[in-house]
Every structure is written in C-alpha cells, then in structure tokens.
Short mmCIF file of C-alpha atoms and ligand atoms in Angstrom, two decimals:
data_model
loop_
_atom_site.label_atom_id
_atom_site.label_comp_id
_atom_site.label_asym_id
_atom_site.label_seq_id
_atom_site.Cartn_x
_atom_site.Cartn_y
_atom_site.Cartn_z
CA MET G 173 -0.06 0.01 -0.02
CA ILE G 174 1.47 3.33 -0.96
CA PHE G 175 -0.39 5.31 1.64
CA ARG G 176 -0.52 3.61 5.06
CA ALA G 177 -1.97 6.16 7.49
CA LYS G 178 -5.17 5.71 9.36
CA HIS G 179 -5.40 9.40 10.12
CA LEU G 180 -3.95 12.62 8.68
CA LEU G 181 -2.80 14.33 11.78
CA GLY G 182 0.42 16.03 10.63
CA ILE G 183 3.13 16.00 8.08
CA GLU G 184 5.68 14.70 10.64
CA PRO G 185 4.89 10.89 10.36
CA LEU G 186 4.49 10.89 6.55
CA HIS G 187 7.11 9.26 4.33
CA PRO G 188 8.22 11.24 1.22
CA THR G 189 6.72 8.34 -0.94
CA GLU G 190 3.30 8.91 0.87
CA ILE G 191 3.51 12.56 0.21
CA THR G 192 4.23 12.10 -3.44
CA ALA G 193 1.39 9.46 -3.71
CA LEU G 194 -1.11 11.96 -2.19
CA LEU G 195 0.14 14.77 -4.51
CA ASP G 196 -0.16 12.46 -7.65
CA LEU G 197 -3.73 11.62 -6.76
CA ALA G 198 -4.52 15.36 -5.85
CA ASP G 199 -3.07 16.41 -9.25
CA SER G 200 -5.56 14.15 -11.11
CA TYR G 201 -8.39 15.46 -9.09
CA ALA G 202 -7.32 18.98 -9.83
CA GLU G 203 -7.55 18.13 -13.47
CA HIS G 204 -10.97 16.43 -13.13
CA ASN G 205 -12.24 19.40 -11.07
CA ARG G 206 -11.18 21.73 -14.08
CA ARG G 207 -13.09 19.50 -16.52
CA GLY G 208 -16.09 19.24 -14.24
CA VAL G 209 -15.85 15.38 -13.82
CA ALA G 210 -17.84 14.02 -10.73
CA HIS G 211 -16.68 11.20 -8.66
CA ARG G 212 -19.55 10.65 -6.42
CA ASP G 213 -18.90 6.91 -5.90
CA VAL G 214 -15.57 7.42 -4.02
CA LEU G 215 -17.08 8.28 -0.73
CA ALA G 216 -20.64 7.21 -1.24
CA GLY G 217 -22.24 5.89 1.84
CA LEU G 218 -19.59 7.48 4.12
CA THR G 219 -20.44 10.29 6.64
CA GLN G 220 -18.10 13.16 7.02
CA ILE G 221 -18.41 15.48 10.05
CA ASN G 222 -16.57 18.76 10.23
CA MET G 223 -15.92 20.08 13.65
CA PHE G 224 -14.31 23.55 13.63
CA PHE G 225 -13.65 24.84 17.04
CA GLU G 226 -11.78 27.88 15.49
CA ASN G 227 -13.03 30.26 12.76
CA SER G 228 -12.21 29.13 9.21
CA THR G 229 -13.37 30.22 5.78
CA ARG G 230 -11.50 28.52 3.00
CA THR G 231 -10.45 25.38 5.01
CA GLN G 232 -13.95 24.55 6.02
CA ALA G 233 -15.45 25.27 2.78
CA SER G 234 -12.75 23.31 0.92
CA PHE G 235 -13.24 20.21 3.08
CA GLU G 236 -17.11 20.35 2.63
CA LEU G 237 -16.76 20.76 -1.18
CA ALA G 238 -14.19 17.98 -1.37
CA GLY G 239 -16.56 15.65 0.58
CA LYS G 240 -19.55 16.54 -1.55
CA ARG G 241 -17.67 16.17 -4.90
CA LEU G 242 -16.75 12.60 -3.79
CA GLY G 243 -20.32 11.75 -2.68
CA ALA G 244 -19.95 11.77 1.17
CA ASP G 245 -22.86 12.71 3.34
CA VAL G 246 -21.34 15.95 4.91
CA MET G 247 -22.37 17.58 8.25
CA ASN G 248 -20.91 20.72 9.57
CA MET G 249 -21.08 20.98 13.39
CA GLY G 250 -21.32 24.61 14.52
CA MET G 251 -18.90 24.12 17.50
CA GLN G 252 -19.47 27.71 18.77
CA ALA G 253 -23.15 26.75 19.41
CA SER G 254 -22.47 23.20 20.59
CA SER G 255 -22.25 21.81 24.16
CA ILE G 256 -18.77 22.79 24.50
CA LYS G 257 -20.13 26.20 25.43
CA LYS G 258 -22.09 24.35 28.16
CA GLY G 259 -18.79 22.95 29.60
CA GLU G 260 -18.66 19.55 27.86
CA THR G 261 -15.11 18.29 27.44
CA LEU G 262 -13.55 17.71 24.11
CA ILE G 263 -13.49 14.01 24.83
CA ASP G 264 -17.20 13.85 25.72
CA THR G 265 -17.88 15.71 22.55
CA ALA G 266 -15.75 13.16 20.53
CA LEU G 267 -17.46 10.21 22.10
CA THR G 268 -20.80 11.67 21.44
CA LEU G 269 -19.97 12.26 17.76
CA ASN G 270 -18.37 8.75 17.56
CA ALA G 271 -21.66 7.13 18.75
CA MET G 272 -23.20 8.54 15.54
CA ARG G 273 -20.68 6.52 13.54
CA PRO G 274 -19.01 8.99 11.36
CA ASP G 275 -16.33 7.67 8.94
CA LEU G 276 -14.32 10.83 8.44
CA LEU G 277 -13.93 13.51 11.09
CA VAL G 278 -12.32 16.81 10.13
CA VAL G 279 -11.17 18.86 13.13
CA ARG G 280 -9.72 22.27 13.70
CA HIS G 281 -8.92 23.29 17.30
CA PRO G 282 -7.15 26.22 18.97
CA HIS G 283 -4.99 23.86 21.25
CA SER G 284 -1.91 22.06 19.75
CA GLY G 285 -2.30 18.31 20.22
CA ALA G 286 -6.23 18.38 20.68
CA VAL G 287 -6.68 16.66 17.38
CA ASP G 288 -4.26 13.84 18.10
CA LEU G 289 -5.97 13.27 21.51
CA LEU G 290 -9.51 13.10 19.77
CA ALA G 291 -8.08 10.57 17.24
CA GLN G 292 -7.29 8.19 19.98
CA LYS G 293 -10.84 8.20 21.25
CA VAL G 294 -12.77 7.62 18.05
CA ASN G 295 -12.90 4.73 15.52
CA CYS G 296 -12.98 6.62 12.24
CA ALA G 297 -10.38 8.54 10.12
CA VAL G 298 -9.48 11.82 11.67
CA LEU G 299 -8.11 14.74 9.47
CA ASN G 300 -6.29 17.54 11.23
CA ALA G 301 -7.57 20.90 9.87
CA GLY G 302 -5.21 22.89 12.12
CA ASP G 303 -4.40 22.52 15.65
CA GLY G 304 -2.95 25.56 17.60
CA ARG G 305 0.53 26.21 16.42
CA HIS G 306 1.24 22.60 15.94
CA GLU G 307 0.24 21.37 12.38
CA HIS G 308 -1.99 22.08 9.36
CA PRO G 309 -1.04 19.13 7.10
CA THR G 310 -3.51 19.74 4.23
CA GLN G 311 -2.39 23.38 3.94
CA ALA G 312 1.29 22.22 3.50
CA LEU G 313 0.14 19.55 1.00
CA LEU G 314 -1.81 22.02 -0.94
CA ASP G 315 1.28 24.51 -0.92
CA ALA G 316 3.48 21.62 -2.10
CA LEU G 317 1.12 20.77 -4.99
CA THR G 318 0.87 24.41 -5.98
CA ILE G 319 4.70 24.62 -6.05
CA ARG G 320 5.07 21.32 -7.85
CA ARG G 321 2.69 22.44 -10.68
CA ALA G 322 4.29 25.93 -10.93
CA LYS G 323 7.99 24.83 -10.73
CA GLY G 324 7.58 21.33 -12.42
CA ARG G 325 9.32 19.85 -9.30
CA LEU G 326 9.27 19.75 -5.53
CA HIS G 327 12.96 19.25 -4.78
CA ARG G 328 16.07 21.36 -4.79
CA LEU G 329 14.16 24.52 -4.83
CA SER G 330 15.06 27.50 -2.57
CA ILE G 331 11.93 28.53 -0.60
CA ALA G 332 11.58 31.49 1.79
CA ILE G 333 8.90 31.38 4.57
CA CYS G 334 8.44 34.92 5.87
CA GLY G 335 6.65 36.66 8.64
CA ASP G 336 5.00 35.35 11.82
CA ILE G 337 6.64 31.92 11.91
CA ALA G 338 6.42 31.61 15.76
CA HIS G 339 2.69 31.26 15.75
CA SER G 340 2.23 29.46 12.56
CA ARG G 341 1.19 25.89 12.12
CA VAL G 342 1.23 26.42 8.40
CA ALA G 343 5.02 27.24 8.66
CA ARG G 344 5.62 24.21 10.94
CA SER G 345 4.06 21.82 8.53
CA ASN G 346 5.57 23.31 5.44
CA ILE G 347 9.16 23.30 7.02
CA MET G 348 8.63 19.54 7.59
CA LEU G 349 7.14 18.70 4.27
CA LEU G 350 9.59 20.86 2.19
CA GLY G 351 12.46 19.50 4.18
CA LYS G 352 11.49 15.82 3.56
CA MET G 353 11.36 16.66 -0.08
CA GLU G 354 14.96 18.00 0.04
CA ASN G 355 14.38 21.75 -0.58
CA ARG G 356 16.62 24.55 0.82
CA ILE G 357 14.43 26.41 3.41
CA ARG G 358 15.01 30.05 4.58
CA LEU G 359 13.06 31.56 7.40
CA ILE G 360 12.72 35.17 7.40
CA ALA G 361 11.24 37.09 10.48
CA PRO G 362 12.09 39.56 13.19
CA PRO G 363 13.55 37.81 16.26
CA THR G 364 10.36 38.12 18.20
CA LEU G 365 8.46 36.12 15.63
CA MET G 366 10.93 33.42 15.05
CA PRO G 367 10.22 30.22 17.03
CA SER G 368 12.63 29.13 19.66
CA GLY G 369 14.63 26.03 18.77
CA VAL G 370 14.71 27.14 15.17
CA ALA G 371 18.36 25.91 14.90
CA ASP G 372 17.18 22.23 15.05
CA PHE G 373 14.78 22.74 11.95
CA GLY G 374 17.69 22.43 9.35
CA VAL G 375 16.87 25.88 7.80
CA GLU G 376 18.72 29.09 7.13
CA VAL G 377 17.54 32.08 9.26
CA PHE G 378 17.37 35.68 8.30
CA GLU G 379 16.32 38.97 9.84
CA ASN G 380 16.52 40.92 6.82
CA MET G 381 14.02 40.44 3.88
CA GLU G 382 16.31 41.67 1.16
CA GLU G 383 19.12 39.18 2.21
CA GLY G 384 16.67 36.27 2.81
CA LEU G 385 14.82 36.63 -0.53
CA LYS G 386 17.94 36.63 -2.62
CA ASP G 387 17.51 34.27 -5.51
CA VAL G 388 14.80 32.25 -3.96
CA ASP G 389 12.24 30.24 -6.30
CA VAL G 390 9.30 30.53 -3.93
CA VAL G 391 8.29 33.39 -1.41
CA MET G 392 5.72 32.08 1.07
CA MET G 393 4.22 35.01 3.18
CA LEU G 394 2.43 34.34 6.50
CA ARG G 395 -0.44 36.19 8.20
CA LEU G 396 0.42 38.15 11.26
CA GLN G 397 -1.60 36.18 13.69
CA LYS G 398 -2.76 38.84 15.98
CA GLU G 399 -5.12 36.49 17.75
CA ARG G 400 -2.34 34.52 19.10
CA MET G 401 -0.31 37.42 20.24
CA ASP G 402 -0.51 39.31 23.47
CA GLY G 403 1.08 42.49 22.36
CA GLY G 404 4.60 43.60 22.01
CA PHE G 405 5.75 41.42 19.07
CA ILE G 406 5.96 44.23 16.52
CA PRO G 407 6.54 47.97 16.96
CA SER G 408 3.59 48.87 14.65
CA GLU G 409 1.86 47.48 11.66
CA ARG G 410 3.25 50.29 9.59
CA GLU G 411 6.82 49.56 10.70
CA TYR G 412 6.31 45.80 10.06
CA PHE G 413 5.14 46.40 6.55
CA HIS G 414 8.08 48.64 5.88
CA ARG G 415 10.58 45.94 7.05
CA TYR G 416 8.84 42.63 6.29
CA GLY G 417 5.86 43.38 4.07
CA LEU G 418 6.24 41.97 0.53
CA ASP G 419 6.40 44.69 -2.02
CA ALA G 420 7.90 44.94 -5.44
CA ALA G 421 11.16 46.29 -4.31
CA LYS G 422 11.69 43.38 -1.88
CA LEU G 423 10.38 40.83 -4.42
CA ALA G 424 13.00 42.00 -6.89
CA HIS G 425 15.72 40.22 -4.83
CA ALA G 426 14.10 36.88 -5.54
CA LYS G 427 14.60 35.04 -8.87
CA PRO G 428 12.76 36.74 -11.75
CA ASP G 429 10.32 33.80 -12.02
CA ALA G 430 9.75 33.40 -8.23
CA ILE G 431 6.19 32.63 -7.22
CA VAL G 432 4.35 34.36 -4.42
CA MET G 433 2.16 32.33 -1.96
CA HIS G 434 0.02 33.04 0.98
CA PRO G 435 -2.32 30.63 2.88
CA GLY G 436 -4.87 33.25 3.58
CA PRO G 437 -6.58 35.13 5.12
CA MET G 438 -4.39 38.13 4.00
CA ASN G 439 -3.71 41.34 5.89
CA ARG G 440 -3.17 43.56 2.85
CA GLY G 441 -0.77 46.36 3.57
CA VAL G 442 0.60 44.57 6.66
CA GLU G 443 2.39 41.37 5.46
CA ILE G 444 1.77 41.77 1.74
CA ASP G 445 1.21 44.59 -0.68
CA GLY G 446 -2.24 44.28 -2.43
CA THR G 447 -0.77 44.64 -5.86
CA ILE G 448 1.61 41.84 -5.44
CA ALA G 449 -1.00 39.51 -4.05
CA ASP G 450 -3.21 40.35 -7.17
CA ASP G 451 -0.29 40.28 -9.66
CA ILE G 452 -1.39 36.99 -11.80
CA ASN G 453 2.15 36.75 -13.22
CA ARG G 454 3.73 36.21 -9.81
CA SER G 455 1.01 35.30 -7.31
CA VAL G 456 -0.31 31.79 -6.99
CA ILE G 457 -2.65 32.46 -4.07
CA GLN G 458 -5.87 31.65 -6.11
CA GLU G 459 -4.28 28.40 -7.40
CA GLN G 460 -3.53 27.56 -3.66
CA VAL G 461 -7.25 27.79 -2.95
CA GLU G 462 -8.09 25.67 -5.98
CA MET G 463 -5.41 22.93 -5.09
CA GLY G 464 -6.93 22.97 -1.54
CA VAL G 465 -10.15 21.19 -2.83
CA ALA G 466 -8.07 18.72 -4.85
CA VAL G 467 -5.68 17.79 -1.88
CA ARG G 468 -8.59 17.31 0.52
CA MET G 469 -10.33 15.06 -2.04
CA ALA G 470 -7.10 12.96 -2.39
CA ALA G 471 -6.60 12.76 1.38
CA MET G 472 -10.17 11.71 2.14
CA ASP G 473 -9.99 9.25 -0.76
CA LEU G 474 -6.85 7.66 0.58
CA LEU G 475 -8.05 7.50 4.19
CA ALA G 476 -11.40 6.11 3.16
CA GLN G 477 -9.60 3.32 1.28
CA ASN G 478 -7.65 2.36 4.40
CA LEU G 479 -10.76 2.57 6.50
CA ARG G 480 -12.68 0.28 4.32
CA ALA G 481 -9.82 -2.20 4.25
CA SER G 482 -9.47 -2.14 8.05
CA ARG G 483 -13.20 -2.90 8.71
CA SER G 484 -14.28 -6.54 8.89
CA PRO G 485 -16.99 -7.65 6.40
CA GLN G 486 -19.56 -7.92 9.43
CA GLU G 487 -18.86 -4.43 10.51
CA VAL G 488 -19.32 -3.01 7.01
CA MET G 489 -22.69 -4.78 6.89
CA VAL G 490 -24.21 -3.30 10.11
C1 NCD S 752 -4.14 29.41 8.13
C2 NCD S 752 -4.64 28.71 9.38
O1 NCD S 752 -5.78 28.81 9.93
O2 NCD S 752 -3.73 28.19 10.01
N1 NCD S 752 -5.20 29.62 7.29
C3 NCD S 752 -5.77 28.68 6.44
O3 NCD S 752 -5.93 27.58 7.01
N2 NCD S 752 -5.90 28.96 5.20
C4 NCD S 752 -3.27 30.57 8.35
C5 NCD S 752 -3.75 31.70 9.12
O4 NCD S 752 -4.72 31.58 9.87
O5 NCD S 752 -3.07 32.65 9.02
#
C-alpha cells in the first residue's frame, strides 16, 4: 500500500513516498475538477463530520466541497453553538460524535495536540484541519502541489517562509514537508516572531528580507496572527510592513520567475502589498485555494480506502 496512514494528523509521520502518492492523486483530481468530472462513488455511503472549534473560511469550505464532490454525506457541526459552550469536554464531544458512527472527522482546534488526542478516542479516520501552533497538514500539502505545478518539481528549490513563523502551524507543516522533499528552506522574520529552537529545523535564518529573499524560487508569506499574540511582538503594523511586508522592491531580490504564496486570510498592507497579491504573473494565491479542494479530495479518498480495508466484513454490513 502506498499510503498507509489511518489518520492525517500531521506531516511529521509521513514518508516522502506517501506525500508523492497523495500529491499525484490530488493532481489528477485537480484536472478532473477543471473538466467538471464528478466522482460521487468514491465516498458514497460514508459520513463526514466537520468540527471547527476555530473560525475558518477556506479550509472548512474546501473540506465540505471535497466531501460533496466525492459523494460523502457531509455535516458541519457549529462548534461555537455546541455543548462545548455548556462545559462539555473535548473527549465527551468526541465520544458523542463517535456514537453517531462518522467515517471521516475533520477537526480544527485552537489547542496544539487536541486533534491527536481526539483521534485516539474515536474509531473513524481523523483529518487535522489545524491545531493551535502545531500542524496544518492539508495546507502544507496544497502548498506543495501548487509549487510542484508551478515549478515542475518539488525538490532542490530555494523557498523562503516569511513573517509570523512563531505562531504559525502552516510554517511548521511546510518546514517539515519541504525539508522531507529536500528543498532549501529560509526563514525570514524579526527575532520576536522566530520560534525558539529554530536551529534544530535544518533551515537558514534571516532577519532581513532583502538578504533572505536573494535568488529564491518561492516566497511564502504568512499572516500576522494577531489573535495568538498578547502584544509587543511588533513595533507597529506600519513599521512591520516597511521591514517585512512583501512589495515589488523586496520581491525584486528573488529569482525573476519566483512565485508568491499566502495561505490566507491576508492582511493587505501588513504582510503583503495588495498589488503583489493580485499580480497574476507572480502570485499563485488563487491556485492555492483551487489545489486545496483537490488535496482534500485525495486525502479523504486515501483514508477512506484504508478505513474500508481495516473494517471486517460484518462491521461493514451493520
Ligand atoms: C491558516 C490557518 O488557519 O492556520 N489559514 C488557512 O488555513 N488557510 C493561516 C492563518 O490563519 O493565518
């Protein structure tokens, strides 16, 4: 079997061949999506529950669309309005949902490790849609697919990840994935937004955008995660844009064909200049959103195959 995992909790446990297998399948889904081909049999008869304990626009919509395109019965749990507000623990909520016998559980949670914990308590496939500052595996996979399609390969590229790295699960998952695929990774951030222990990541570290962006193939910008800060990380947004915001002058230091990425949501004029974000010759931000649906289709397809294989015939019949 090419993709062995029962859950998709993070990039960390994945082997490079599993990443390639998932991206290959996602690439074919991307082409099918463009041609409007339906695959409603792939997840037919399976129930997908989306549990988002944190706000989300594109990730939740993309998981919902991916499930529907593959024929799953998709339910969105409004976790703001759920019993969590009445004091129910995460585990109790998980056990309640488990009793409804879902097949795929998509979970976003503000606490690092919460999704792993939940996966131990349920007997369905769990997909991590972002847990605290820990991991956001489908985001890293969709970024990887976008890079591979734009650059024709996913190895030996020079990739800069810039901005609020300390608070970013997107950065963590990307550092792991791009490292496993043997790329050169540069992290660019002010010292206050650089995670501790960065020396162990196998990356190059820069404080200065102009130096860090020199000759890179990919520029990945990150949102300033104000909701995870308690003040004092940057002098002011204006000063931050001046030093770390991606504009034409800073981008000129990268390779002439370098692509610009951002996971969204963007703070225009804070970490990125709006004209760069909208420049269709450089920015692949919309392509990232498109690849998000394809990657989630591939991830749920592969996990559903493993789930079906692991269930005994009697269990499948009840
Ligand atoms: C990211 C997230 O939620 O981690 N967004 C996303 O999933 N597209 C990044 C962010 O919130 O800045």
